[in-house]
Coordinates of N, CA, C and O in Angstrom, one line a residue:
M1 N 15.6 -77.1 -159.9 CA 14.3 -76.4 -160.0 C 14.2 -75.4 -158.8 O 14.5 -75.8 -157.7
L2 N 13.8 -74.2 -159.1 CA 13.7 -73.2 -158.1 C 12.2 -73.0 -157.8 O 11.4 -73.0 -158.7
G3 N 11.8 -72.9 -156.5 CA 10.4 -72.7 -156.2 C 10.0 -71.2 -156.5 O 10.9 -70.3 -156.6
L4 N 8.8 -71.0 -156.7 CA 8.3 -69.7 -157.0 C 7.2 -69.3 -155.9 O 6.2 -68.8 -156.2
A5 N 7.5 -69.5 -154.7 CA 6.6 -69.2 -153.6 C 6.6 -67.7 -153.4 O 7.6 -67.0 -153.5
A6 N 5.4 -67.2 -153.2 CA 5.2 -65.8 -152.8 C 5.9 -65.5 -151.5 O 5.8 -66.3 -150.6
P7 N 6.6 -64.4 -151.3 CA 7.4 -64.2 -150.1 C 6.6 -64.2 -148.8 O 7.1 -64.5 -147.8
A8 N 5.4 -63.8 -148.9 CA 4.6 -63.7 -147.6 C 4.1 -65.0 -147.2 O 3.7 -65.1 -146.0
A9 N 4.0 -66.0 -148.0 CA 3.4 -67.2 -147.7 C 4.5 -68.3 -147.4 O 5.4 -68.3 -148.0
A10 N 4.2 -69.0 -146.3 CA 5.2 -70.1 -146.0 C 4.5 -71.5 -146.3 O 3.3 -71.6 -146.2
G11 N 5.3 -72.4 -146.7 CA 4.8 -73.7 -147.0 C 4.1 -73.9 -148.3 O 3.4 -73.0 -148.8
G12 N 4.3 -75.0 -149.0 CA 3.8 -75.1 -150.3 C 2.9 -76.3 -150.5 O 3.3 -77.4 -150.8
D13 N 1.6 -76.0 -150.4 CA 0.6 -77.0 -150.7 C 0.0 -76.8 -152.1 O -0.7 -77.6 -152.6
S14 N 0.2 -75.6 -152.7 CA -0.3 -75.4 -154.1 C 0.9 -75.4 -155.0 O 2.0 -75.0 -154.7
D15 N 0.6 -75.8 -156.2 CA 1.7 -76.0 -157.3 C 2.2 -74.6 -157.6 O 1.5 -73.7 -158.1
P16 N 3.5 -74.3 -157.3 CA 4.0 -73.0 -157.6 C 4.2 -72.6 -159.0 O 4.5 -71.5 -159.4
T17 N 4.0 -73.6 -159.9 CA 4.1 -73.3 -161.4 C 2.8 -72.9 -162.0 O 2.8 -72.4 -163.1
V18 N 1.7 -73.0 -161.2 CA 0.4 -72.5 -161.8 C 0.4 -71.0 -161.9 O 0.8 -70.3 -160.9
G19 N 0.0 -70.5 -163.0 CA 0.1 -69.0 -163.2 C 1.3 -68.6 -164.0 O 1.4 -67.5 -164.4
G20 N 2.2 -69.6 -164.3 CA 3.3 -69.3 -165.2 C 4.1 -68.1 -164.9 O 4.4 -67.7 -163.8
E21 N 4.4 -67.3 -166.0 CA 5.2 -66.1 -165.9 C 4.6 -65.0 -165.1 O 5.3 -64.3 -164.4
T22 N 3.3 -64.9 -165.1 CA 2.6 -63.9 -164.3 C 2.9 -64.0 -162.8 O 3.3 -63.1 -162.2
R23 N 2.8 -65.3 -162.3 CA 3.1 -65.5 -160.9 C 4.5 -65.3 -160.6 O 4.9 -64.8 -159.6
A24 N 5.4 -65.8 -161.5 CA 6.9 -65.7 -161.3 C 7.3 -64.2 -161.2 O 8.0 -63.8 -160.4
A25 N 6.7 -63.4 -162.1 CA 7.1 -62.0 -162.1 C 6.5 -61.3 -160.9 O 7.2 -60.4 -160.3
A26 N 5.3 -61.7 -160.4 CA 4.8 -61.0 -159.2 C 5.5 -61.4 -158.0 O 5.7 -60.6 -157.1
A27 N 6.0 -62.6 -157.9 CA 6.7 -63.1 -156.7 C 8.1 -62.5 -156.6 O 8.7 -62.3 -155.6
G28 N 8.8 -62.2 -157.8 CA 10.1 -61.6 -157.8 C 11.1 -62.7 -157.2 O 12.1 -62.3 -156.6
G29 N 10.8 -63.9 -157.4 CA 11.6 -65.0 -156.8 C 11.0 -65.4 -155.5 O 10.1 -64.7 -155.0
P30 N 11.4 -66.5 -154.9 CA 10.7 -67.0 -153.7 C 10.9 -66.1 -152.5 O 10.1 -66.2 -151.6
C31 N 12.0 -65.3 -152.5 CA 12.3 -64.5 -151.3 C 12.0 -63.1 -151.4 O 11.9 -62.3 -150.4
G32 N 11.8 -62.6 -152.6 CA 11.5 -61.2 -152.9 C 12.5 -60.7 -153.9 O 13.5 -61.3 -154.3
S33 N 12.2 -59.5 -154.4 CA 12.9 -59.0 -155.6 C 14.4 -58.6 -155.3 O 15.2 -58.6 -156.2
S34 N 14.8 -58.4 -154.1 CA 16.2 -58.0 -153.8 C 17.1 -59.2 -153.6 O 18.3 -59.0 -153.4
Y35 N 16.5 -60.4 -153.6 CA 17.3 -61.6 -153.3 C 17.8 -62.3 -154.5 O 17.1 -62.4 -155.5
R36 N 19.1 -62.7 -154.5 CA 19.6 -63.5 -155.6 C 20.1 -64.9 -155.1 O 20.5 -65.0 -154.0
H37 N 20.0 -65.8 -156.0 CA 20.3 -67.2 -155.7 C 21.8 -67.4 -155.5 O 22.6 -67.0 -156.4
I38 N 22.2 -68.0 -154.4 CA 23.6 -68.2 -154.2 C 24.0 -69.7 -153.9 O 25.2 -70.0 -153.8
G39 N 23.1 -70.6 -153.6 CA 23.4 -71.9 -153.3 C 22.3 -72.9 -153.6 O 21.1 -72.6 -153.5
H40 N 22.7 -74.2 -154.0 CA 21.8 -75.2 -154.3 C 22.3 -76.5 -153.8 O 23.4 -76.9 -154.2
Y41 N 21.7 -77.2 -152.9 CA 22.2 -78.4 -152.2 C 21.1 -79.5 -152.2 O 20.0 -79.3 -151.9
A42 N 21.5 -80.7 -152.5 CA 20.6 -81.8 -152.6 C 20.3 -82.4 -151.2 O 21.1 -82.3 -150.3
I43 N 19.1 -82.9 -151.1 CA 18.6 -83.6 -149.9 C 18.4 -85.0 -150.4 O 17.5 -85.3 -151.2
G44 N 19.2 -85.9 -149.8 CA 19.1 -87.4 -150.2 C 19.9 -87.7 -151.5 O 20.4 -86.8 -152.1
S45 N 20.0 -88.9 -151.7 CA 20.7 -89.4 -152.9 C 20.0 -90.7 -153.3 O 19.6 -91.5 -152.5
S46 N 19.9 -91.0 -154.6 CA 19.4 -92.2 -155.1 C 18.0 -92.6 -154.5 O 17.9 -93.6 -153.9
P47 N 17.0 -91.8 -154.6 CA 16.9 -90.6 -155.4 C 17.1 -89.4 -154.6 O 17.0 -89.4 -153.3
V48 N 17.4 -88.3 -155.2 CA 17.4 -87.0 -154.6 C 15.9 -86.6 -154.3 O 15.1 -86.7 -155.2
L49 N 15.6 -86.3 -153.0 CA 14.2 -86.0 -152.7 C 13.9 -84.5 -152.8 O 12.7 -84.2 -152.9
G50 N 14.9 -83.7 -152.7 CA 14.6 -82.2 -152.8 C 15.9 -81.5 -152.8 O 17.0 -82.0 -152.8
Y51 N 15.8 -80.1 -152.8 CA 16.9 -79.2 -152.8 C 16.7 -78.1 -151.9 O 15.6 -77.6 -151.7
M52 N 17.8 -77.7 -151.2 CA 17.9 -76.5 -150.4 C 18.4 -75.4 -151.3 O 19.5 -75.5 -151.8
D53 N 17.6 -74.3 -151.6 CA 18.0 -73.2 -152.4 C 18.2 -72.0 -151.5 O 17.3 -71.6 -150.7
V54 N 19.4 -71.4 -151.5 CA 19.8 -70.3 -150.6 C 19.9 -69.0 -151.4 O 20.4 -69.0 -152.5
Y55 N 19.4 -67.9 -150.8 CA 19.4 -66.6 -151.4 C 20.1 -65.6 -150.5 O 20.1 -65.7 -149.3
W56 N 20.5 -64.5 -151.1 CA 21.2 -63.4 -150.4 C 20.6 -62.1 -150.9 O 20.4 -61.9 -152.1
S57 N 20.4 -61.1 -150.0 CA 20.0 -59.8 -150.3 C 21.0 -58.8 -149.8 O 21.1 -58.7 -148.5
G58 N 21.7 -58.1 -150.6 CA 22.6 -57.1 -150.2 C 21.9 -55.9 -149.6 O 22.4 -55.1 -148.9
T59 N 20.6 -55.7 -150.0 CA 19.8 -54.6 -149.5 C 19.4 -54.8 -148.1 O 19.6 -53.9 -147.2
T60 N 18.9 -56.0 -147.7 CA 18.4 -56.3 -146.4 C 19.5 -56.9 -145.5 O 19.4 -57.0 -144.3
K61 N 20.6 -57.3 -146.1 CA 21.7 -58.0 -145.4 C 21.3 -59.3 -144.7 O 21.7 -59.6 -143.6
R62 N 20.3 -60.0 -145.4 CA 19.7 -61.2 -144.8 C 19.8 -62.3 -145.9 O 19.9 -62.0 -147.1
N63 N 19.8 -63.5 -145.4 CA 19.7 -64.7 -146.2 C 18.3 -65.3 -146.2 O 17.6 -65.1 -145.2
C64 N 17.9 -66.1 -147.2 CA 16.6 -66.7 -147.2 C 16.9 -68.1 -147.8 O 17.8 -68.4 -148.5
M65 N 16.0 -69.0 -147.5 CA 16.1 -70.4 -148.0 C 14.7 -71.0 -148.3 O 13.7 -70.7 -147.5
V66 N 14.6 -71.8 -149.3 CA 13.4 -72.5 -149.7 C 13.9 -74.0 -149.9 O 14.9 -74.2 -150.5
V67 N 13.1 -74.9 -149.4 CA 13.3 -76.4 -149.7 C 12.3 -76.7 -150.7 O 11.1 -76.7 -150.5
N68 N 12.8 -77.1 -151.9 CA 11.9 -77.5 -153.0 C 11.9 -79.0 -153.2 O 13.0 -79.7 -153.1
H69 N 10.8 -79.6 -153.4 CA 10.7 -81.1 -153.7 C 11.4 -81.3 -155.1 O 11.3 -80.4 -156.0
S70 N 12.0 -82.4 -155.3 CA 12.6 -82.8 -156.6 C 11.5 -83.5 -157.4 O 10.4 -83.7 -156.9
S71 N 11.9 -83.8 -158.6 CA 10.9 -84.5 -159.5 C 10.4 -85.8 -158.9 O 9.3 -86.3 -159.1
A72 N 11.3 -86.5 -158.0 CA 10.9 -87.7 -157.4 C 9.8 -87.6 -156.4 O 9.1 -88.5 -156.1
T73 N 9.7 -86.4 -155.8 CA 8.7 -86.2 -154.7 C 7.7 -85.0 -155.0 O 6.8 -84.8 -154.3
Y74 N 7.9 -84.4 -156.2 CA 7.0 -83.2 -156.5 C 5.6 -83.6 -156.6 O 5.2 -84.5 -157.3
G75 N 4.8 -82.9 -155.8 CA 3.3 -83.1 -155.8 C 2.9 -84.1 -154.8 O 1.7 -84.3 -154.6
T76 N 3.8 -84.7 -154.1 CA 3.5 -85.7 -153.1 C 3.6 -85.0 -151.7 O 4.6 -84.4 -151.3
R77 N 2.5 -85.2 -150.9 CA 2.4 -84.5 -149.6 C 3.3 -85.3 -148.6 O 3.0 -86.5 -148.2
L78 N 4.4 -84.7 -148.2 CA 5.4 -85.3 -147.3 C 5.9 -84.2 -146.3 O 5.8 -83.0 -146.5
Y79 N 6.4 -84.7 -145.2 CA 7.0 -83.8 -144.2 C 8.1 -83.1 -144.9 O 9.1 -83.7 -145.4
T80 N 8.1 -81.7 -144.9 CA 9.1 -80.9 -145.6 C 9.4 -79.8 -144.6 O 8.6 -79.1 -144.0
E81 N 10.7 -79.5 -144.5 CA 11.2 -78.5 -143.5 C 12.3 -77.7 -144.1 O 13.2 -78.2 -144.8
A82 N 12.3 -76.4 -143.9 CA 13.4 -75.5 -144.2 C 13.8 -74.7 -143.0 O 13.0 -74.1 -142.3
S83 N 15.1 -74.8 -142.7 CA 15.6 -74.0 -141.5 C 16.9 -73.3 -141.9 O 17.8 -73.8 -142.6
I84 N 17.0 -72.1 -141.4 CA 18.2 -71.3 -141.7 C 18.5 -70.4 -140.4 O 17.6 -69.9 -139.8
W85 N 19.8 -70.3 -140.0 CA 20.2 -69.5 -138.9 C 21.7 -69.2 -139.0 O 22.4 -69.8 -139.6
P86 N 22.0 -68.1 -138.3 CA 23.4 -67.6 -138.3 C 24.3 -68.7 -137.6 O 23.9 -69.2 -136.5
Y87 N 25.5 -69.0 -138.1 CA 26.4 -69.9 -137.4 C 26.7 -69.3 -136.1 O 27.0 -68.1 -135.9
G88 N 26.8 -70.1 -135.0 CA 27.0 -69.6 -133.7 C 25.8 -69.3 -132.9 O 25.9 -69.1 -131.7
S89 N 24.6 -69.3 -133.5 CA 23.4 -69.1 -132.9 C 22.6 -70.4 -132.7 O 22.9 -71.4 -133.4
A90 N 21.6 -70.5 -131.9 CA 20.8 -71.7 -131.7 C 19.9 -71.9 -132.9 O 19.4 -70.9 -133.5
A91 N 19.7 -73.1 -133.3 CA 18.8 -73.4 -134.4 C 17.4 -73.0 -134.1 O 17.0 -73.1 -132.9
P92 N 16.6 -72.6 -135.0 CA 15.2 -72.2 -134.7 C 14.4 -73.5 -134.4 O 14.7 -74.6 -134.9
S93 N 13.3 -73.3 -133.7 CA 12.5 -74.5 -133.4 C 11.4 -74.5 -134.4 O 10.8 -73.5 -134.9
C94 N 11.0 -75.7 -134.9 CA 10.0 -75.9 -135.9 C 8.7 -76.4 -135.2 O 8.8 -76.9 -134.1
P95 N 7.6 -76.3 -135.8 CA 7.4 -76.1 -137.3 C 7.4 -74.7 -137.7 O 7.7 -74.4 -138.9
S96 N 7.0 -73.7 -136.9 CA 6.9 -72.4 -137.4 C 7.5 -71.4 -136.4 O 6.9 -71.1 -135.4
S97 N 8.7 -70.9 -136.7 CA 9.3 -69.8 -136.0 C 10.1 -69.1 -137.0 O 10.3 -69.5 -138.1
V98 N 10.7 -67.9 -136.5 CA 11.6 -67.2 -137.4 C 12.7 -68.1 -137.8 O 13.4 -68.7 -137.0
G99 N 12.9 -68.3 -139.1 CA 14.0 -69.2 -139.6 C 13.6 -70.6 -139.8 O 14.4 -71.4 -140.3
C100 N 12.4 -71.0 -139.6 CA 12.0 -72.4 -139.8 C 10.5 -72.5 -140.2 O 9.7 -71.8 -139.7
D101 N 10.3 -73.3 -141.2 CA 9.0 -73.7 -141.7 C 9.0 -75.2 -141.9 O 9.8 -75.7 -142.6
G102 N 8.0 -75.9 -141.3 CA 7.9 -77.3 -141.5 C 6.5 -77.7 -141.5 O 5.7 -77.2 -140.7
G103 N 6.2 -78.7 -142.3 CA 4.8 -79.3 -142.3 C 4.7 -80.3 -143.4 O 5.6 -80.6 -144.1
M104 N 3.5 -80.7 -143.6 CA 3.1 -81.7 -144.7 C 2.9 -80.9 -145.9 O 1.8 -80.4 -146.1
Y105 N 3.9 -80.8 -146.8 CA 3.8 -80.0 -148.0 C 4.0 -80.8 -149.2 O 4.8 -81.8 -149.2
S106 N 3.4 -80.4 -150.3 CA 3.5 -81.2 -151.6 C 4.6 -80.6 -152.6 O 5.0 -81.3 -153.5
Y107 N 5.1 -79.4 -152.3 CA 6.0 -78.8 -153.3 C 7.2 -78.1 -152.7 O 8.3 -78.2 -153.2
Y108 N 7.0 -77.4 -151.6 CA 8.2 -76.7 -151.0 C 7.9 -76.3 -149.5 O 6.7 -76.3 -149.1
A109 N 8.9 -76.0 -148.8 CA 8.8 -75.3 -147.5 C 9.5 -74.0 -147.5 O 10.6 -73.9 -148.2
G110 N 9.0 -73.0 -146.8 CA 9.6 -71.7 -146.9 C 8.8 -70.8 -147.7 O 7.7 -71.1 -148.1
P111 N 9.3 -69.6 -148.0 CA 10.7 -69.1 -147.6 C 10.9 -68.8 -146.2 O 9.9 -68.4 -145.5
V112 N 12.1 -69.1 -145.7 CA 12.5 -68.7 -144.3 C 13.7 -67.8 -144.4 O 14.5 -67.8 -145.3
Y113 N 13.8 -66.9 -143.4 CA 14.8 -65.9 -143.4 C 15.7 -65.9 -142.1 O 15.2 -66.3 -141.1
T114 N 16.9 -65.4 -142.3 CA 17.7 -65.2 -141.1 C 17.1 -64.0 -140.3 O 16.3 -63.2 -140.8
P115 N 17.3 -63.9 -139.0 CA 16.6 -63.0 -138.1 C 16.8 -61.5 -138.6 O 17.9 -61.1 -139.0
A116 N 15.7 -60.7 -138.5 CA 15.8 -59.3 -138.8 C 16.7 -58.6 -137.8 O 16.8 -59.0 -136.7
G117 N 17.5 -57.7 -138.3 CA 18.4 -57.0 -137.4 C 19.8 -57.6 -137.3 O 20.7 -57.0 -136.7
V118 N 20.0 -58.8 -137.8 CA 21.3 -59.5 -137.8 C 21.9 -59.3 -139.2 O 21.4 -59.9 -140.2
D119 N 22.9 -58.5 -139.3 CA 23.7 -58.2 -140.5 C 24.5 -59.5 -140.9 O 25.4 -59.8 -140.2
M120 N 24.1 -60.2 -141.9 CA 24.7 -61.4 -142.3 C 25.9 -61.2 -143.3 O 26.5 -62.2 -143.7
S121 N 26.2 -60.0 -143.6 CA 27.2 -59.7 -144.6 C 28.6 -60.2 -144.1 O 29.5 -60.4 -145.0
S122 N 28.8 -60.4 -142.9 CA 30.1 -60.9 -142.4 C 30.0 -62.2 -141.5 O 30.8 -62.4 -140.7
R123 N 28.8 -62.9 -141.7 CA 28.6 -64.0 -140.9 C 28.4 -65.3 -141.8 O 28.1 -65.1 -142.9
C124 N 28.5 -66.4 -141.2 CA 28.3 -67.7 -141.9 C 26.9 -68.2 -141.5 O 26.3 -67.8 -140.5
L125 N 26.4 -69.1 -142.4 CA 25.1 -69.7 -142.3 C 25.1 -71.1 -141.9 O 26.0 -71.8 -142.2
N126 N 24.1 -71.6 -141.2 CA 23.8 -73.0 -141.1 C 22.4 -73.2 -141.7 O 21.5 -72.3 -141.6
I127 N 22.3 -74.3 -142.5 CA 21.0 -74.5 -143.1 C 20.7 -76.0 -143.0 O 21.5 -76.9 -142.8
K128 N 19.4 -76.3 -142.9 CA 18.9 -77.7 -142.8 C 17.6 -77.8 -143.7 O 16.7 -77.0 -143.6
G129 N 17.6 -78.9 -144.4 CA 16.4 -79.2 -145.2 C 16.0 -80.6 -145.0 O 16.8 -81.5 -144.8
V130 N 14.7 -80.8 -145.0 CA 14.1 -82.2 -144.8 C 13.0 -82.4 -145.8 O 12.2 -81.5 -146.0
V131 N 13.0 -83.5 -146.4 CA 11.9 -84.0 -147.3 C 11.7 -85.5 -146.9 O 12.7 -86.3 -147.0
D132 N 10.5 -85.8 -146.6 CA 10.1 -87.2 -146.2 C 11.1 -87.7 -145.1 O 11.5 -88.9 -145.2
W133 N 11.4 -86.9 -144.1 CA 12.2 -87.3 -143.0 C 13.7 -87.5 -143.3 O 14.4 -87.9 -142.5
T134 N 14.1 -87.3 -144.6 CA 15.5 -87.4 -145.0 C 16.1 -86.0 -144.8 O 15.5 -85.0 -145.3
T135 N 17.1 -85.9 -144.0 CA 17.7 -84.6 -143.6 C 19.0 -84.3 -144.3 O 19.9 -85.2 -144.4
A136 N 19.2 -83.1 -144.7 CA 20.5 -82.6 -145.1 C 20.9 -81.3 -144.3 O 20.0 -80.4 -144.2
T137 N 22.1 -81.2 -143.8 CA 22.5 -80.1 -143.0 C 23.8 -79.6 -143.6 O 24.7 -80.4 -143.9
R138 N 24.0 -78.3 -143.7 CA 25.3 -77.7 -144.0 C 25.6 -76.6 -143.0 O 24.7 -75.8 -142.6
T139 N 26.8 -76.6 -142.5 CA 27.2 -75.6 -141.5 C 28.3 -74.8 -142.0 O 29.1 -75.2 -142.8
R140 N 28.3 -73.6 -141.5 CA 29.4 -72.6 -141.9 C 29.5 -72.4 -143.4 O 30.6 -72.5 -144.0
V141 N 28.3 -72.2 -144.1 CA 28.3 -71.9 -145.5 C 28.0 -70.5 -145.8 O 27.5 -69.7 -145.0
H142 N 28.4 -70.0 -147.0 CA 28.1 -68.7 -147.5 C 28.6 -67.6 -146.5 O 27.9 -66.7 -146.1
C143 N 29.8 -67.8 -146.0 CA 30.4 -66.8 -145.1 C 30.7 -65.5 -145.8 O 31.2 -65.5 -146.9
G144 N 30.3 -64.4 -145.1 CA 30.5 -63.1 -145.8 C 31.8 -62.5 -145.8 O 32.9 -62.7 -145.6

């Protein structure tokens, strides 16, 4: 399941499926119209609590990530966090800084972006997703 968060808003307390196709078309995807989906990673197992969805824009040379609740947690207000940063750089501090969004959300956290001005086309990513305090981390992924 991919979130349909509007790019300007962080954190998901409203159901992203409300508004159907109209909202999806307006959002252009969770990160914006120039971003395409490149990765999908589970958070937790038995049950999977959520997914880290990673996006890339060749136009902006940046990555974006959203953490979506899975069907097991969808609509339940839980601590949810999305973090993304260039490999070799310090992780962003949460709950709200460039590259991190965290809080008590019912549907998703994010979208969060790699720092502006950092060309990610030849860099690797680190990503971290949290749902209900269960954490998944991937390092050195989606290397350019």
